[in-house]
Coordinates of C-alpha atoms and ligand atoms in Angstrom, one line a residue:
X51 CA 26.7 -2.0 7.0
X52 CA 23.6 -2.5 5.5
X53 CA 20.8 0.6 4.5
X54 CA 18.6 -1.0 7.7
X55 CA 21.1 -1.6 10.0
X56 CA 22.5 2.2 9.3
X57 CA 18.7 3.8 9.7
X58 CA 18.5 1.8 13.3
X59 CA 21.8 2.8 14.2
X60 CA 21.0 6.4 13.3
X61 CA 17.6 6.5 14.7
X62 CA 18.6 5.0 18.2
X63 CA 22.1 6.8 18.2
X64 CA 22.1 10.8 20.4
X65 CA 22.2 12.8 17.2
X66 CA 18.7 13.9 15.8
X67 CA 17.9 12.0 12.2
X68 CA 16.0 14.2 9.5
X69 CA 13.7 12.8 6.6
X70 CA 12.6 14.5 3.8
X71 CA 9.0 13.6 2.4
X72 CA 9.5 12.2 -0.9
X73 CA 6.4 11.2 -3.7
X74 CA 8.2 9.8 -6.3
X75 CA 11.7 8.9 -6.9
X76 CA 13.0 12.3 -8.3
X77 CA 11.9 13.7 -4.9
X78 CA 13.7 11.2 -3.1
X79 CA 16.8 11.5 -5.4
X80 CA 16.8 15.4 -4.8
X81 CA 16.5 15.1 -1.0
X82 CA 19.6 12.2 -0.9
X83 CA 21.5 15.1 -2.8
X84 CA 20.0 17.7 -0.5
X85 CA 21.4 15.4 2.7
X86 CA 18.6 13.8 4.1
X87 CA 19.6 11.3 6.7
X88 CA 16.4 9.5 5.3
X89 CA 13.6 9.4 3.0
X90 CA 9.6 9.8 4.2
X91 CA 7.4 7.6 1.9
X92 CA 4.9 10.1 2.5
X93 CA 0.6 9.2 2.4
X94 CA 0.0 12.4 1.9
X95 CA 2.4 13.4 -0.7
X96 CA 1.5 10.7 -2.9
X97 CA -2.2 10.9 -2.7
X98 CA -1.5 14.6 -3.3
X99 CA 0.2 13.7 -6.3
X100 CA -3.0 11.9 -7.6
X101 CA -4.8 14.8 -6.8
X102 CA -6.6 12.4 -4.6
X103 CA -7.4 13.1 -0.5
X104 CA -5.0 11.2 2.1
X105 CA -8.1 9.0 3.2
X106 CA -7.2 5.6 2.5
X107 CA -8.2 6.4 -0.8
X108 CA -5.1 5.1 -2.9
X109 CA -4.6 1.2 -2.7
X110 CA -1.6 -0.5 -0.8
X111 CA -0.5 -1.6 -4.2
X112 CA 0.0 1.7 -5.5
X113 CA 1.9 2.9 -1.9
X114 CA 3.8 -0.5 -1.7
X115 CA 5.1 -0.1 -5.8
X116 CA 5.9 3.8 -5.5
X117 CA 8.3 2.7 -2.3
X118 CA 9.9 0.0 -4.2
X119 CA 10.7 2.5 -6.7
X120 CA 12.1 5.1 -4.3
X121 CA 13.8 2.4 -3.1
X122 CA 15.5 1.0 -6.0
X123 CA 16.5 4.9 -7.1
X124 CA 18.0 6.0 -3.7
X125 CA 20.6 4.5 -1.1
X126 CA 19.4 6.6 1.9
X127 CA 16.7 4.9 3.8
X128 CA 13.2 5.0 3.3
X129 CA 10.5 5.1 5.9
X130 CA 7.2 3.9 4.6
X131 CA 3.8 5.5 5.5
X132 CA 1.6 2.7 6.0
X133 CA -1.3 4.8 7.3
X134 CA -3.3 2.4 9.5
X135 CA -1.9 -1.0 7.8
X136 CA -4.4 -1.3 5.3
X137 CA -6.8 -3.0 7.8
X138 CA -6.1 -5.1 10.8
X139 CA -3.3 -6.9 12.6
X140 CA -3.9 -9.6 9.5
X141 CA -3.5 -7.2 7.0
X142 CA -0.5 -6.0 8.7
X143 CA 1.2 -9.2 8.7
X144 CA 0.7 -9.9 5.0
X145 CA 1.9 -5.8 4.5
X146 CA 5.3 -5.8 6.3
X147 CA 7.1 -7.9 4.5
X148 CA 6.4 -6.7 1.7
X149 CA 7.3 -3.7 2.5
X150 CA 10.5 -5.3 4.0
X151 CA 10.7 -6.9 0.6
X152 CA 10.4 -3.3 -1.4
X153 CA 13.7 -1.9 -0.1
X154 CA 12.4 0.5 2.5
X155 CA 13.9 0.3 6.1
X156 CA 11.2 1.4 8.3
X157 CA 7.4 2.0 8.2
X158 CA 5.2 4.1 10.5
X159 CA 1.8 2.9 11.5
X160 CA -0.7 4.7 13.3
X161 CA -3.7 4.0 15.5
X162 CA -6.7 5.8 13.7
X163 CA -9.3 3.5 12.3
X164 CA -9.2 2.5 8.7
X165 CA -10.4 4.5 6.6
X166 CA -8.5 7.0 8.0
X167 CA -8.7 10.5 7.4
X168 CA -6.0 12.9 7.2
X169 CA -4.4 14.3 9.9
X170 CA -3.7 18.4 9.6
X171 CA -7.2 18.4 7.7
X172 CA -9.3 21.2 10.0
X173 CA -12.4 19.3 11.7
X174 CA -11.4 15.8 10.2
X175 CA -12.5 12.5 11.0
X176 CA -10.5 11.3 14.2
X177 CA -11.2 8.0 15.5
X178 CA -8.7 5.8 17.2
X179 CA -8.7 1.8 17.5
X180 CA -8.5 0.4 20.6
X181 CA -5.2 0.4 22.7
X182 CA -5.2 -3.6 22.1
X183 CA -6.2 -3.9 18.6
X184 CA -3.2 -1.3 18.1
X185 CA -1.1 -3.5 20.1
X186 CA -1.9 -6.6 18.4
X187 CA -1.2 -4.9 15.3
X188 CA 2.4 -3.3 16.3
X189 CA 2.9 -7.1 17.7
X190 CA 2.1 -8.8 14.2
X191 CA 4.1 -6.1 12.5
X192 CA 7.2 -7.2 14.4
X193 CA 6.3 -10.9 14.3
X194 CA 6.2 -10.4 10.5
X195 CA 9.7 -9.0 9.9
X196 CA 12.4 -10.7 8.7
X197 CA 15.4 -8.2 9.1
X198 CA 15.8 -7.9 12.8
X199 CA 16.6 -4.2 12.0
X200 CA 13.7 -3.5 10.4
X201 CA 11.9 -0.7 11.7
X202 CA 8.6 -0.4 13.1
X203 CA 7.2 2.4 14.4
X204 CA 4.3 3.5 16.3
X205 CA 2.2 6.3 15.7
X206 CA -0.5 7.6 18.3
X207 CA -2.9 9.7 16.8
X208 CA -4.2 11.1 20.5
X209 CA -3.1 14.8 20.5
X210 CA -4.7 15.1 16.8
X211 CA -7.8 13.6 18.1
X212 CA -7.9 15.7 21.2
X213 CA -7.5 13.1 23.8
X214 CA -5.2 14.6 26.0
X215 CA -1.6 14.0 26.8
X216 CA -2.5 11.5 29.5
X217 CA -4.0 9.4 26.7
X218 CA -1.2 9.8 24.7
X219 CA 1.4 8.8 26.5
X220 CA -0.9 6.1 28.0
X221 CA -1.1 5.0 24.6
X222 CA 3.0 5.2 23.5
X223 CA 3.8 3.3 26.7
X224 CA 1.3 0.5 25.4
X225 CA 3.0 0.7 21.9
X226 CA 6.8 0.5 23.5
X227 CA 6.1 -2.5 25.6
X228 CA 4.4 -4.3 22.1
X229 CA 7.1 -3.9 20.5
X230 CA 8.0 -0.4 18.8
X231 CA 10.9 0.7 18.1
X232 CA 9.9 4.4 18.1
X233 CA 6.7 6.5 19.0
X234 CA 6.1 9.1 16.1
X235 CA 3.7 11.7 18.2
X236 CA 2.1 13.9 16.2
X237 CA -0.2 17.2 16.7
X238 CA -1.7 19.9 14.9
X239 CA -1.3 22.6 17.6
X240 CA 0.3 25.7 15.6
X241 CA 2.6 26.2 18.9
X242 CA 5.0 23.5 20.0
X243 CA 3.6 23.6 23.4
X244 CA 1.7 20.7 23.6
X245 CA 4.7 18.3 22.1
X246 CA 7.0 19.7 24.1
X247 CA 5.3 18.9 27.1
X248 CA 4.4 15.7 25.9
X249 CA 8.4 15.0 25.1
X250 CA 9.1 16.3 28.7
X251 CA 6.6 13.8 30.2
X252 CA 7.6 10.5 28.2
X253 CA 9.5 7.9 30.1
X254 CA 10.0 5.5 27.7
X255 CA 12.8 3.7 26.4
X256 CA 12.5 3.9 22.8
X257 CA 13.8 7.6 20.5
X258 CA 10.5 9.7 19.8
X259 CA 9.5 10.9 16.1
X260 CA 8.1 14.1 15.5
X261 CA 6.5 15.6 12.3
X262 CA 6.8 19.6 13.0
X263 CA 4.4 20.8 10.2
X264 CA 2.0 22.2 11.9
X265 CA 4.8 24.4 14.6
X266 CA 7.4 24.7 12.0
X267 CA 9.3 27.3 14.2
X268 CA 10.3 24.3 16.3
X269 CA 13.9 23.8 14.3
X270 CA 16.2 21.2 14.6
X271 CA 19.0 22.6 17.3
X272 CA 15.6 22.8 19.5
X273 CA 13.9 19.3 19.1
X274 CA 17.9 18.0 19.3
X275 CA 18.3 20.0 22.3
X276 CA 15.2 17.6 23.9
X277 CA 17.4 14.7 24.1
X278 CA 14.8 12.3 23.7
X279 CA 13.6 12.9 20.0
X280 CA 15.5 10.5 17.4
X281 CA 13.9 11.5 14.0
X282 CA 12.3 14.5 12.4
X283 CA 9.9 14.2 9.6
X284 CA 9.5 16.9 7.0
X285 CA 5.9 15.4 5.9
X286 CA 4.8 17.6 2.5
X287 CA 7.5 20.0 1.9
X288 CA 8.6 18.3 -1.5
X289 CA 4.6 18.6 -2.7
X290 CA 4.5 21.7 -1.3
X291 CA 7.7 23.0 -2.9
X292 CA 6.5 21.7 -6.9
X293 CA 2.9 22.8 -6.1
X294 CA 4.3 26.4 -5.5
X295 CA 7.0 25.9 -8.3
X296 CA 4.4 24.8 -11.1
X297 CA 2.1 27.3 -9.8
X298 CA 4.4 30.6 -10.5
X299 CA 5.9 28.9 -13.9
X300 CA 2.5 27.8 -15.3
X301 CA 1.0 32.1 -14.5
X302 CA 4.2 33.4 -16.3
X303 CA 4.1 31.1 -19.1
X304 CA 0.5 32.1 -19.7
X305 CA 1.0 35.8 -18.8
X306 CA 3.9 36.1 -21.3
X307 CA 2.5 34.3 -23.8
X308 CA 5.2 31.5 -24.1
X309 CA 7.9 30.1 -22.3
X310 CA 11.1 32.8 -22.9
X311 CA 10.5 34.4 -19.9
X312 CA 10.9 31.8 -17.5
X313 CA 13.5 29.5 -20.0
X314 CA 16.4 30.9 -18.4
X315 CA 15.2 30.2 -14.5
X316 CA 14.1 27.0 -14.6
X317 CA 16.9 23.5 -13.8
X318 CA 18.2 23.0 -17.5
X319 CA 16.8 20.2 -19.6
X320 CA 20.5 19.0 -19.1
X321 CA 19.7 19.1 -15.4
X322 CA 17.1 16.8 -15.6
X323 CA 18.7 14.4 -17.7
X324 CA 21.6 13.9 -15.2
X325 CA 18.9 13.1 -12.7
X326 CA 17.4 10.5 -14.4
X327 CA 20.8 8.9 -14.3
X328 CA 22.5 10.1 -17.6
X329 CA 25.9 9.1 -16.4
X330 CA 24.6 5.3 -15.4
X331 CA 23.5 4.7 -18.8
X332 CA 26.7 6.3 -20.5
X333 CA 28.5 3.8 -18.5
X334 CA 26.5 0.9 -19.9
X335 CA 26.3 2.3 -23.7
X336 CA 30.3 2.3 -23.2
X337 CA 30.1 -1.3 -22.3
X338 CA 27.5 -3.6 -23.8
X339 CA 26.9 -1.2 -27.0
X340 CA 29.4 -2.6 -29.1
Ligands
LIG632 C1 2.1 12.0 5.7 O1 3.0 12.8 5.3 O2 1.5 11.3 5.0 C2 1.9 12.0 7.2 C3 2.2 13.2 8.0 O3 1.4 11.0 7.6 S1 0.8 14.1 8.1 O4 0.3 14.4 6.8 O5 1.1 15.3 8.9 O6 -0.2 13.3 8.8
LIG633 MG1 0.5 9.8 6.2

């Protein structure tokens, strides 16, 4: 079976799917050992990681070349970020296969204009396309594919902007029937209230995605429970997790006055060479080094 046709069986299949948000391809190799069912090419991770703000600031180039390299490190499947598809329903035509072409198995798109600005950002700058310019764009997106189980999902945007639930779901219904194979439904509420009543109204067809960040006491057994959710994205935690790591180490380092009293914490510098594939390359040096 191939990566795609394992993240569409997944995603469609009763049992809840988990990603973990990935920035470069160490993240994504720790989260494959971690267990991930999939990888999250996350937007905001990587424009974090260029200290840089998740606004359609970072080219599709540099999105499109870190994916190909998570791609190319790990087997689980990656789901791409595409933000608002870098432009139009043209733009998202010439994107997709490319994407399709980097390795990854899915990407999300979502409805906000381009630029965009970032979603969790308090008071940001949330402005939505038009139901059929979003349309047109899921449409081109699945036009463009060339794997039939190539993913594409559609994000709505309309909680975050403060539309209303009717909107919303107005909106994932118009996003099903153009196409989607999933609506990825995201808010910034700190309760789970207004997804869960969001998940109770949807009458779709297609597995919802949700991206608990902002309500993280929502855990999986509960959005499983739902019945209707097929994937869970953990959107920053890998950004998060080095930020806070680096943080602590760097204070102590400069506290102490050097590095012994942190040495004997930290992953081993053996540790780190097995990740970057040590035993791959002593399997070549044993046969081509002759
Ligand atoms: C991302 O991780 O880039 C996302 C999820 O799109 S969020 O940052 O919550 O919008
Ligand atoms: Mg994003």
């Amino acid at each position: 079976m191939t990566r795609h046709q394992r993240f569409r069986q997944k995603l469609q299949s009763p049992l809840l799917m988990h990603a973990m948000s990935a920035h470069n391809p160490l993240a994504a190799r720790l989260a494959q050992d971690a267990g991930f069912d999939a990888i999250w090419g996350s937007g905001f991770e990587l424009s974090a990681s260029y200290a840089v703000p998740d606004a359609s600031i970072l080219s599709s180039s540099q999105h499109l070349d870190m994916m190909r390299a998570i791609a190319a490190t790990v087997d689980t499947p990656v789901i791409a970020d595409i933000d608002t598809g870098f432009g139009n329903a043209i733009n998202v035509a010439y994107m997709v296969p490319q994407y399709e072409a980097a390795g990854v198995s899915a990407v999300v798109m979502e409805d906000k204009t381009f630029p965009k600005d970032t979603s969790l950002r308090a008071d940001g700058r949330q402005e939505l396309v038009r139901i059929a310019e979003f349309e047109g764009k899921i449409q081109a997106a699945c036009a463009a594919r060339r794997d039939p189980d190539f993913c594409i999902i559609a994000r709505t945007e309309a909680l975050i902007a403060g539309l209303g639930e009717t909107e919303a779901l107005t909106r994932a219904r118009a996003y099903e029937a153009a196409g989607a194979d999933a609506i990825l439904i995201h808010s910034k509420q700190s309760t789970p209230d207004e997804i869960l009543s969001f998940v109770a109204a949807w009458d779709g067809g297609v597995p919802l995605v949700l991206v608990p960040t902002a309500y993280p006491q929502l855990c999986e057994a509960d959005i499983q429970a739902l019945g209707k959710v097929g994937l869970v994205i953990y959107g920053n935690h890998a950004i998060r997790a080095a930020v806070g790591a680096m943080r602590e180490v760097f204070a102590r380092i400069r506290s102490d006055g050097g590095i012994h009293g942190v040495d004997a914490s930290l992953p081993s510098v053996k540790d780190i060479i097995a990740l970057q594939g040590d035993a791959a390359m002593r399997e070549l040096e044993r046969r081509y080094l002759k």
